[in-house]
mmCIF file of C-alpha atoms in Angstrom:
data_model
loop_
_atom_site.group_PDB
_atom_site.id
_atom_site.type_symbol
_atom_site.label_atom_id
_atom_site.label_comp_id
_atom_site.label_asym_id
_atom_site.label_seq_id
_atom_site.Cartn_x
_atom_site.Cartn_y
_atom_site.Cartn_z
ATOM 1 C CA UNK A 1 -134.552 -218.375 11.792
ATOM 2 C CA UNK A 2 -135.600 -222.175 12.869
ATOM 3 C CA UNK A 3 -139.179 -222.871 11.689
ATOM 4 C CA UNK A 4 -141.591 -223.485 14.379
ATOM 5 C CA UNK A 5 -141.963 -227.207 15.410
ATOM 6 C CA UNK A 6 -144.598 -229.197 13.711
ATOM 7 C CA UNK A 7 -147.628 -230.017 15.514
ATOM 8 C CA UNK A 8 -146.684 -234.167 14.944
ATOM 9 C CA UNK A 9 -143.905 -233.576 17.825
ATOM 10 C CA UNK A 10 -146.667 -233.059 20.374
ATOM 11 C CA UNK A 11 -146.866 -236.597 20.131
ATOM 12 C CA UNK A 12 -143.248 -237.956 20.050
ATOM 13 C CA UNK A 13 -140.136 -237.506 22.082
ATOM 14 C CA UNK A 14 -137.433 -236.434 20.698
ATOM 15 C CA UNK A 15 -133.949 -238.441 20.335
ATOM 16 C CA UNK A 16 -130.885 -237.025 21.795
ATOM 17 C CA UNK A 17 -129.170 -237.831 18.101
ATOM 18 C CA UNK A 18 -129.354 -237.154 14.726
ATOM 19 C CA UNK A 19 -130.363 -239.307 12.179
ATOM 20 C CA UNK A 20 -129.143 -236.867 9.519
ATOM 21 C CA UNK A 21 -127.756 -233.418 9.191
ATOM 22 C CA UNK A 22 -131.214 -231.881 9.866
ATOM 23 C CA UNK A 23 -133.593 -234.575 11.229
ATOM 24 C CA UNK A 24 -133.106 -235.796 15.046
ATOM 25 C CA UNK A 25 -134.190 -239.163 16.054
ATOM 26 C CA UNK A 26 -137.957 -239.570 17.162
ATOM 27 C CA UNK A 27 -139.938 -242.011 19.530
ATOM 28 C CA UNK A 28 -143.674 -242.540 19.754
ATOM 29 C CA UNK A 29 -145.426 -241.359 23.414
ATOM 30 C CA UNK A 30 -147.552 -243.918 22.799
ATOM 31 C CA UNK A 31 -145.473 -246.690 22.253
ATOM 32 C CA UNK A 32 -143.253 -245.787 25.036
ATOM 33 C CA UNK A 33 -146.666 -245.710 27.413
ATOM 34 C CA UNK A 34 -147.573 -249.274 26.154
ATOM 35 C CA UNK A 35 -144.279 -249.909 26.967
ATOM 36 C CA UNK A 36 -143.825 -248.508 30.378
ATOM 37 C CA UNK A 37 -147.066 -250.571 31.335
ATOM 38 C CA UNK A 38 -145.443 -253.369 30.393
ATOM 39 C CA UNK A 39 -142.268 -253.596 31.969
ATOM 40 C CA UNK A 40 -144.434 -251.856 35.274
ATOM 41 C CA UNK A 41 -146.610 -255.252 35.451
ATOM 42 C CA UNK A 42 -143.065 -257.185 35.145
ATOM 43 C CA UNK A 43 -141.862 -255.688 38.077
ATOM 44 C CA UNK A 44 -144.556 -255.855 39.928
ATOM 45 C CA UNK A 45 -144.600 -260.342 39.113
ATOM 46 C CA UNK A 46 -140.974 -260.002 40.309
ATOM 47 C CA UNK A 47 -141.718 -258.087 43.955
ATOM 48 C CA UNK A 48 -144.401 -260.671 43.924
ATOM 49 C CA UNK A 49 -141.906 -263.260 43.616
ATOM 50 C CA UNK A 50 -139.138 -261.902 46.092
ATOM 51 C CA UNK A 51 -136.617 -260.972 43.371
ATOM 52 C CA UNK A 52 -136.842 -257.131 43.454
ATOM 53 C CA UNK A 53 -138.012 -255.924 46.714
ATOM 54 C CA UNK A 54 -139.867 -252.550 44.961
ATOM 55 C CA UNK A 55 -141.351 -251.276 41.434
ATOM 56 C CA UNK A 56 -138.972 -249.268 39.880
ATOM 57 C CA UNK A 57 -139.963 -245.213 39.744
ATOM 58 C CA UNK A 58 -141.849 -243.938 36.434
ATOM 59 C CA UNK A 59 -139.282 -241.810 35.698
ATOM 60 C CA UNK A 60 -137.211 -245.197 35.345
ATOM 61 C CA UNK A 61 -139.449 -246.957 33.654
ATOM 62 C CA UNK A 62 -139.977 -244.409 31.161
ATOM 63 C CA UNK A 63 -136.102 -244.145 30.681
ATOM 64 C CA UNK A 64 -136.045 -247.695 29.910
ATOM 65 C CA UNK A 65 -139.194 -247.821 27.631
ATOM 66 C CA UNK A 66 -137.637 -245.046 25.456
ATOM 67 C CA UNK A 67 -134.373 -247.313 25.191
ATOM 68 C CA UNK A 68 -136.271 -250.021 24.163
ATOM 69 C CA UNK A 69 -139.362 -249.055 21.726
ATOM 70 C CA UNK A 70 -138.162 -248.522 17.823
ATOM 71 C CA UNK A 71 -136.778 -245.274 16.708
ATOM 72 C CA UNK A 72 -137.713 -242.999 13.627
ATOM 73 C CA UNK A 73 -136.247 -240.310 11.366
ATOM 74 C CA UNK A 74 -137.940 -237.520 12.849
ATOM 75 C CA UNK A 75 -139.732 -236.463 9.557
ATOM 76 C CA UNK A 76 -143.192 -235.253 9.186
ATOM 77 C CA UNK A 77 -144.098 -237.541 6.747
ATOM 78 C CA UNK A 78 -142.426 -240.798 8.248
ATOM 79 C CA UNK A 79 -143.792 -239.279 11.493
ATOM 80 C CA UNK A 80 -147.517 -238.644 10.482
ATOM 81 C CA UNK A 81 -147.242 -242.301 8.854
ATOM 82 C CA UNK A 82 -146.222 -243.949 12.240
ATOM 83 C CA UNK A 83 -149.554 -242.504 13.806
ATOM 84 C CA UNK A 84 -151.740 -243.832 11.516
ATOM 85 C CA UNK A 85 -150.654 -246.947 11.583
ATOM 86 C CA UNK A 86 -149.843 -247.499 14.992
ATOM 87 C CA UNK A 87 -153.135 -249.480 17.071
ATOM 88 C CA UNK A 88 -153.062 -247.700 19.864
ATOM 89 C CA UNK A 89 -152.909 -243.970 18.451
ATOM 90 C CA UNK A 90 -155.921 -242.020 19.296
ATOM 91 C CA UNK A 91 -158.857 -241.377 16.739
ATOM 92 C CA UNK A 92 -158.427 -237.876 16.679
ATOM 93 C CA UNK A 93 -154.399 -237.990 16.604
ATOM 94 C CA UNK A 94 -155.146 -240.231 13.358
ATOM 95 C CA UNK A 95 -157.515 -237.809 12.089
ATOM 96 C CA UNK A 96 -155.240 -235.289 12.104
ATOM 97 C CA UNK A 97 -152.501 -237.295 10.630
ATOM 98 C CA UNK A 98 -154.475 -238.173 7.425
ATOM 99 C CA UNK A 99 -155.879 -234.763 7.105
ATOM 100 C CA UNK A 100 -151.587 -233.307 7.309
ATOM 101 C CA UNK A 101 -150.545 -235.896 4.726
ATOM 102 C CA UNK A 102 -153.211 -235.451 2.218
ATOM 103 C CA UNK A 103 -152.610 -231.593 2.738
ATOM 104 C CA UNK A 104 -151.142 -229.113 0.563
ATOM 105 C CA UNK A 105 -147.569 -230.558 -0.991
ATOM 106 C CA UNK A 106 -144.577 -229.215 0.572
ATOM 107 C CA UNK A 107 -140.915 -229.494 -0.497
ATOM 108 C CA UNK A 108 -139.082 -232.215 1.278
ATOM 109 C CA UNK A 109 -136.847 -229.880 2.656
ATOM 110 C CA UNK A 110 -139.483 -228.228 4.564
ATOM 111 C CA UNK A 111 -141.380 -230.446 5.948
ATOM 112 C CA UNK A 112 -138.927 -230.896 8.789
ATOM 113 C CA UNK A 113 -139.461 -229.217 12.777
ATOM 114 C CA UNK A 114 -135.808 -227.393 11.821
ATOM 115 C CA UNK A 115 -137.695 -224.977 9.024
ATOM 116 C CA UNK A 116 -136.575 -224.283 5.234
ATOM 117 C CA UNK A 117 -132.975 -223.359 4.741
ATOM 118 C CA UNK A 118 -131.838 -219.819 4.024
ATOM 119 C CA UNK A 119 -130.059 -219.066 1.320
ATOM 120 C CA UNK A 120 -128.314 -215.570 0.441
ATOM 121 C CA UNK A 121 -130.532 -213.418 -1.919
ATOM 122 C CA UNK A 122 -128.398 -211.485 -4.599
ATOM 123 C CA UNK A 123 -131.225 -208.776 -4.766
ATOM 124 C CA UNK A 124 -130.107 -205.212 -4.598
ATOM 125 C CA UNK A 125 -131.800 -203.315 -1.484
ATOM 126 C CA UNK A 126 -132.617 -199.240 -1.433
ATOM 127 C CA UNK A 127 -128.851 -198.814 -0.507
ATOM 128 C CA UNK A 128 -127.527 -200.259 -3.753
ATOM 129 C CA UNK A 129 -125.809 -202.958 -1.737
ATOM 130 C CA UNK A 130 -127.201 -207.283 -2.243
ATOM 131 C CA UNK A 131 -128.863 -208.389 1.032
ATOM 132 C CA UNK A 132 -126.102 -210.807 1.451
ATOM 133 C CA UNK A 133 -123.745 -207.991 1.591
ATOM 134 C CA UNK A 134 -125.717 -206.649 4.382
ATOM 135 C CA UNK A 135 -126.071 -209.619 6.069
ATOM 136 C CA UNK A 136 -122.485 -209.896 6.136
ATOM 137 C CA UNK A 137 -122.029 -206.665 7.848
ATOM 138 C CA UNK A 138 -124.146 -207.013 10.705
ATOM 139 C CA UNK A 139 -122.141 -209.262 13.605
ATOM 140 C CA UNK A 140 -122.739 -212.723 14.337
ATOM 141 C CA UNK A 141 -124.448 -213.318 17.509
ATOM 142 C CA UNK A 142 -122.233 -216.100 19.857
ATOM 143 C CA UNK A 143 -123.378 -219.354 20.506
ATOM 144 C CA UNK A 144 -123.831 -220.206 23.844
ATOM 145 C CA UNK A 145 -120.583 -222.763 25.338
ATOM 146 C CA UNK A 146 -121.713 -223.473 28.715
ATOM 147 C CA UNK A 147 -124.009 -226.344 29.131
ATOM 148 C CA UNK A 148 -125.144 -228.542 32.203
ATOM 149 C CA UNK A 149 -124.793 -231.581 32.681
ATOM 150 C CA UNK A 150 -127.329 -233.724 34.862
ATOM 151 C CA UNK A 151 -126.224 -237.095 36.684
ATOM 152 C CA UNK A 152 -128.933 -239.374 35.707
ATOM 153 C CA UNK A 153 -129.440 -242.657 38.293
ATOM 154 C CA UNK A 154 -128.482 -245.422 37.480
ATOM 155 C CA UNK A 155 -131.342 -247.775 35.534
ATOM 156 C CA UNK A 156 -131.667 -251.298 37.458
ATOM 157 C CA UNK A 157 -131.624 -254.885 35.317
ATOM 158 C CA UNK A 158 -134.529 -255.454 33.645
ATOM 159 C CA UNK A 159 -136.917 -258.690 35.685
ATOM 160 C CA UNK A 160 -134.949 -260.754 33.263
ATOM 161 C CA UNK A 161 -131.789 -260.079 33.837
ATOM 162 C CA UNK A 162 -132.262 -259.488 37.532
ATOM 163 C CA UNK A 163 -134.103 -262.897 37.824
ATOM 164 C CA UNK A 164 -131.060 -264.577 36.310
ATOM 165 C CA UNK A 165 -128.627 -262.566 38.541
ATOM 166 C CA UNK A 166 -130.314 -263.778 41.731
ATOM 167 C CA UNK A 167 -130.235 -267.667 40.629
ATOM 168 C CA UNK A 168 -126.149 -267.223 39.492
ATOM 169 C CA UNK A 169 -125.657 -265.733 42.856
ATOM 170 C CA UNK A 170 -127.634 -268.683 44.692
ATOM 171 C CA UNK A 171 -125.687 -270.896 42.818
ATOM 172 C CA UNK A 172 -122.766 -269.200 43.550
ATOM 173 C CA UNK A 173 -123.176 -269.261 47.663
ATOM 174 C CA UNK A 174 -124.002 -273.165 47.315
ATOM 175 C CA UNK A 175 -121.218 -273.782 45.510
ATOM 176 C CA UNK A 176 -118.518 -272.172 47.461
ATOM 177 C CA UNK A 177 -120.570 -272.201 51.046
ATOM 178 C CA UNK A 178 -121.362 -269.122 51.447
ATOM 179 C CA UNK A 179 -123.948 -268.490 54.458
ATOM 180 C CA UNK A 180 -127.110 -266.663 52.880
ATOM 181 C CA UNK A 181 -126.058 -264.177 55.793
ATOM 182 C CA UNK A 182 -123.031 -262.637 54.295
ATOM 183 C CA UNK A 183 -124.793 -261.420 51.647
ATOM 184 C CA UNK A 184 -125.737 -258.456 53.759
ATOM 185 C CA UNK A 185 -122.014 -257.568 55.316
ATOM 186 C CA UNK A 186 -121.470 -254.186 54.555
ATOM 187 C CA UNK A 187 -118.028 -254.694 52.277
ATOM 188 C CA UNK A 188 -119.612 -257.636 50.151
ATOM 189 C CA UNK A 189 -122.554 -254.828 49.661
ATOM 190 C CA UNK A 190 -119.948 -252.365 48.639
ATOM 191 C CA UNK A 191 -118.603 -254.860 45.950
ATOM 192 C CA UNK A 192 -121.945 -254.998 44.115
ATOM 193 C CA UNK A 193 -122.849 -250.957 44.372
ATOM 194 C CA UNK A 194 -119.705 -250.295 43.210
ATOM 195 C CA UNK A 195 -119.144 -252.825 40.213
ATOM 196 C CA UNK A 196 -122.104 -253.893 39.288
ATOM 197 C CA UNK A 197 -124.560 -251.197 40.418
ATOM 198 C CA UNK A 198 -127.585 -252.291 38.020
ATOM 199 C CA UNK A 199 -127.922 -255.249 40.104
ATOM 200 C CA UNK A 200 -130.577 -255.211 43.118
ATOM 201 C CA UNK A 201 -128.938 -257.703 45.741
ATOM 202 C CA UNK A 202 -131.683 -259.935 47.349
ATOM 203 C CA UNK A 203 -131.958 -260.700 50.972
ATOM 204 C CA UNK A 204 -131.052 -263.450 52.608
ATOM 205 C CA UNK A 205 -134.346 -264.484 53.265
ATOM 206 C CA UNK A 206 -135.365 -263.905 49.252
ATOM 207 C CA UNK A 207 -132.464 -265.817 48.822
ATOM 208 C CA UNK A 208 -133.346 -269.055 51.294
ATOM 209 C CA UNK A 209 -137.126 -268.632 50.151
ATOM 210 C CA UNK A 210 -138.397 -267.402 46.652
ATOM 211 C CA UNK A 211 -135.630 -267.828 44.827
ATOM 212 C CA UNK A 212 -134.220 -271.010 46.626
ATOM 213 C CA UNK A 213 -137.833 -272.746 45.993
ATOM 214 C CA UNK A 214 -137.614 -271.273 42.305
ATOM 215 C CA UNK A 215 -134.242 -272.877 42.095
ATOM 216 C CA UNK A 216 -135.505 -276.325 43.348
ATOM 217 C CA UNK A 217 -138.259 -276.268 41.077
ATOM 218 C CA UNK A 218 -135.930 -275.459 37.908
ATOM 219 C CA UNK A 219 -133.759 -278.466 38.645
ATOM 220 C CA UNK A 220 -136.857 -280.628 39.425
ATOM 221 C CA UNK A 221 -138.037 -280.030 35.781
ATOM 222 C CA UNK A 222 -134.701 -280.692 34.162
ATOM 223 C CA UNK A 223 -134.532 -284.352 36.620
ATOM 224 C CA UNK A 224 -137.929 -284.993 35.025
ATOM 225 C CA UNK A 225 -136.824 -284.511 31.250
ATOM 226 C CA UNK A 226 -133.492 -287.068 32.144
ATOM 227 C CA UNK A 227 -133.534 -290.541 32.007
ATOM 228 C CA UNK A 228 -133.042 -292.722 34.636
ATOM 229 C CA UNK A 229 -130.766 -296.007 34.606
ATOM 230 C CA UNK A 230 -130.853 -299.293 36.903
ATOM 231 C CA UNK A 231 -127.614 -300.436 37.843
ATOM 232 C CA UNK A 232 -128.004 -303.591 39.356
ATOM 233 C CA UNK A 233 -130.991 -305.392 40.832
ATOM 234 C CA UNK A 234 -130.605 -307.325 44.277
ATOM 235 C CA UNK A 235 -132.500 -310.754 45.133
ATOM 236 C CA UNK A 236 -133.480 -310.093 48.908
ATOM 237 C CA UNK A 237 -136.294 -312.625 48.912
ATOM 238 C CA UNK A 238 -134.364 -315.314 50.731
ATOM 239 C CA UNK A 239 -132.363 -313.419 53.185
ATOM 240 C CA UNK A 240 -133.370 -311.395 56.566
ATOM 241 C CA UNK A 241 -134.373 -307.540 55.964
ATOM 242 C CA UNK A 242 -132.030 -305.780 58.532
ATOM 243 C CA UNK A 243 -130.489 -302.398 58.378
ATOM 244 C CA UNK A 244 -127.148 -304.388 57.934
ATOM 245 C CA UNK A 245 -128.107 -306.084 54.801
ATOM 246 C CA UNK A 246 -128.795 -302.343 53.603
ATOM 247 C CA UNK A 247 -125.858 -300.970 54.524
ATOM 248 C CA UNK A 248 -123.798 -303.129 52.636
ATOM 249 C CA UNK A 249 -125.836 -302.833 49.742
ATOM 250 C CA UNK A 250 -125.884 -299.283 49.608
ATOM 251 C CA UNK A 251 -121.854 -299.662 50.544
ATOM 252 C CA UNK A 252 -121.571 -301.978 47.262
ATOM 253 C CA UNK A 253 -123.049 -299.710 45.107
ATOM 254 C CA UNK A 254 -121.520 -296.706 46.304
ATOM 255 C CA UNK A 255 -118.087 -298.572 45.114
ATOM 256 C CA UNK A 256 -119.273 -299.191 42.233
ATOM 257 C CA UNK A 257 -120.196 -295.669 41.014
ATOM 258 C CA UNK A 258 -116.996 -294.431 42.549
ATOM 259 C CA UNK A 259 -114.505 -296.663 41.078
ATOM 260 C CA UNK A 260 -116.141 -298.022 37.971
ATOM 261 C CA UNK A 261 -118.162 -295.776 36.840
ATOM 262 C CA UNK A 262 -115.806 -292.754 37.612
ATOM 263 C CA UNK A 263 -118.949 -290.716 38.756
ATOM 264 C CA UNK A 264 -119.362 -288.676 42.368
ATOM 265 C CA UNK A 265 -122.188 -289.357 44.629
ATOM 266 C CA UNK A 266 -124.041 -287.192 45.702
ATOM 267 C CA UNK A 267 -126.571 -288.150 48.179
ATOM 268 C CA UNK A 268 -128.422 -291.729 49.218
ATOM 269 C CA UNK A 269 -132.134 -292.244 49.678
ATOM 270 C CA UNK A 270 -134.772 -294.879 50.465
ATOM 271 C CA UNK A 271 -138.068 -295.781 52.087
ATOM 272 C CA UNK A 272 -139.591 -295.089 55.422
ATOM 273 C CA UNK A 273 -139.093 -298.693 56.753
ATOM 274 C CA UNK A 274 -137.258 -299.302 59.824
ATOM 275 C CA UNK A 275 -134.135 -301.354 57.843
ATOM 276 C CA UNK A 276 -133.998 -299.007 55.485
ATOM 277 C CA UNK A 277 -133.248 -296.285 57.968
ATOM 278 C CA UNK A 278 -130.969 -298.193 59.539
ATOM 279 C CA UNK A 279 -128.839 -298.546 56.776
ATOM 280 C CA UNK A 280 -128.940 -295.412 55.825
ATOM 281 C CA UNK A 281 -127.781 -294.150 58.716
ATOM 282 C CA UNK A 282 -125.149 -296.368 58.523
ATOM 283 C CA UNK A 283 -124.129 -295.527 55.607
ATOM 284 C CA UNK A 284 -123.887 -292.031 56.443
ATOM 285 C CA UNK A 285 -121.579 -292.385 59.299
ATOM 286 C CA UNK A 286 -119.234 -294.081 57.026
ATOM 287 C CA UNK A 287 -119.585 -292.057 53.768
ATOM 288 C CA UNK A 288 -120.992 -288.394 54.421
ATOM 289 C CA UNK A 289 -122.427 -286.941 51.444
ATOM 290 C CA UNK A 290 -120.680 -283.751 51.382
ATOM 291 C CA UNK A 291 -123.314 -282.225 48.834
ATOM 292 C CA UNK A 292 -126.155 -282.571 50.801
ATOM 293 C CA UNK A 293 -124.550 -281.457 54.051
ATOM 294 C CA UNK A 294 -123.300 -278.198 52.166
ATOM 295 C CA UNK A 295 -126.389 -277.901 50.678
ATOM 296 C CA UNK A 296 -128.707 -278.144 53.849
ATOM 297 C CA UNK A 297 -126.048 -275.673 55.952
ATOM 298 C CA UNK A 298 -126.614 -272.995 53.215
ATOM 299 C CA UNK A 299 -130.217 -272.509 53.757
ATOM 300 C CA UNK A 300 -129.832 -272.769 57.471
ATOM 301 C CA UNK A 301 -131.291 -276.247 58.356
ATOM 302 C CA UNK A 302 -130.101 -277.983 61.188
ATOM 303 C CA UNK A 303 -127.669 -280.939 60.115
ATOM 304 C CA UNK A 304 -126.534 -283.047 62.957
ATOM 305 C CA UNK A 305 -123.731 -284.047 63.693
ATOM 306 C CA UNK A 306 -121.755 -287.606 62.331
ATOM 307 C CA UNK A 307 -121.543 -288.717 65.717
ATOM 308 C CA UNK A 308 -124.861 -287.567 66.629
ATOM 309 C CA UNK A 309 -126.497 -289.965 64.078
ATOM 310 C CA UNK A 310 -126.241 -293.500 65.904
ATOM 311 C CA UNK A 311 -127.925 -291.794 68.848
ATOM 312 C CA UNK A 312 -130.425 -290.255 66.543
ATOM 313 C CA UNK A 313 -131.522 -293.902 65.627
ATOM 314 C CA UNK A 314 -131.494 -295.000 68.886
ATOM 315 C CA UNK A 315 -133.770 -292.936 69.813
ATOM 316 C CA UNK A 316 -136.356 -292.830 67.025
ATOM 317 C CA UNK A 317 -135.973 -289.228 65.586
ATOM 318 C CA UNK A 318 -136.632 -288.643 62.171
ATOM 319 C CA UNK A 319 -133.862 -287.205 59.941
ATOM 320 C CA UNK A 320 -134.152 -286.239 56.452
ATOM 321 C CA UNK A 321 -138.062 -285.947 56.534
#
């Protein structure tokens, strides 16, 4: 017969493996509570910042705090050792761990929640016959074969890993022009549930918000760690500041990074003054800058159209901010 459990495994939980023959795997309750608390304050930054839309359940949390705090050999002594050094172990519990390992000294072998092993004794009984011959008489009782088995949910990404999910999949409806809206029709839902199920899909308005803006500010900071180079500088002193003049600037230049430098252009920009408009307008009825228009369309601004522009100047109505 099993020896009682020790009184150490009040305080751990115990591992669904074996670590040895004997011993099963064992994890702290307090360092899966520290841990719990932890990943519960990083979900609750992430609903804050639009990329899950609810804290996980504490039944989830737990699950995933177990996964993720350190494992031990669930023996007394390694066990009692764990308490006392760990910071966040209660007085008391650490009390009681110094008093059990200064205690009486046991045989390895039973100092283990499975008790001592029993061997066969060869001593003679009132019958004349050894106990082991005895034993072997009476029947072995069956072991039980049937066993449930429970469906556990499925455990979400961690903030992390969901964070990172959301940006890919931004990234992945600007660069193929995806609306922001088909992110909610019911097959492309069906697609993530059933192949990637950890995933939480954002909405489309987490998408064109939160996590649009935290996009934006991610490439701002890698623009502002790059260098920035001056291809040519233009003498405009001596000639007359018109949107024309602009134009054909901006035309000039555009050549140039096309054709010489091999490079794609992505998008033109300038000051607020009235030539400078002009020419950029110009300039983008002549040369679109597909980027920007696919881009814009993605997060559901209004982008005129080509033909729309010249009339757009004509009468005075801002475009581009």
């Amino acid at each position: 017969m099993a020896r009682e459990k020790s009184w150490l495994w009040d305080h751990f939980h115990q591992g669904s493996t074996k670590v040895d023959k004997v011993h099963w795997q064992a994890c702290c309750k307090y360092c899966v509570k520290v841990k719990a608390k932890d990943l519960t304050n990083a979900d609750q930054q992430a609903v804050a910042h639009g990329i899950l839309q609810d804290v996980r359940t504490p039944i989830i949390l737990m699950q995933e705090a177990c996964d993720n705090v350190p494992h031990i050999a669930g023996k007394v002594e390694i066990m009692a050792n764990h308490l006392l050094c760990y910071q966040y172990v209660p007085g008391n519990v650490k009390t009681n761990a110094e008093t059990f390992k200064h205690g009486k000294k046991r045989q390895a072998d039973d100092d283990d929640d499975e008790g001592p092993s029993i061997k066969p004794q060869l001593a003679s009984t009132s019958s004349g016959t050894t106990m082991a011959e005895e034993r072997a008489i009476i029947p072995k009782t069956q072991k039980q074969q049937k066993f449930n088995v429970i469906a556990a949910k499925v455990i979400p990404f961690g903030p992390s890993k969901q964070e990172a999910f959301s940006q890919q999949l931004l990234q992945a409806c600007i660069s193929v022009g995806w609306s922001f809206n088909s992110i909610t029709d019911p097959e492309v839902q069906k697609l993530f549930h059933d192949y990637i199920p950890r995933a939480i899909i954002p909405t489309r308005q987490a998408l064109s918000g939160k996590i649009l803006q935290a996009e934006v500010t991610r490439v701002e900071g890698e623009i502002k760690n790059t260098f920035t180079y001056v291809l040519h500088v233009h003498d405009t002193l001596a000639k007359k500041k018109t949107g024309q003049l602009v134009f054909e600037l901006m035309e000039e230049e555009y050549n140039y990074v096309k054709d010489t430098l091999l490079l794609t252009m992505i998008g033109v920009c300038g000051d607020a003054g009235g030539d400078e408009k002009r020419g950029r307008l110009l300039f983008l009825q002549k040369i679109p800058m597909d980027a920007c228009y696919r881009l814009l369309e993605s997060s559901g601004a209004y982008i005129p159209k080509l033909g729309e522009l010249h009339l757009m100047f004509e009468q005075d109505k801002p475009y581009f901010g």
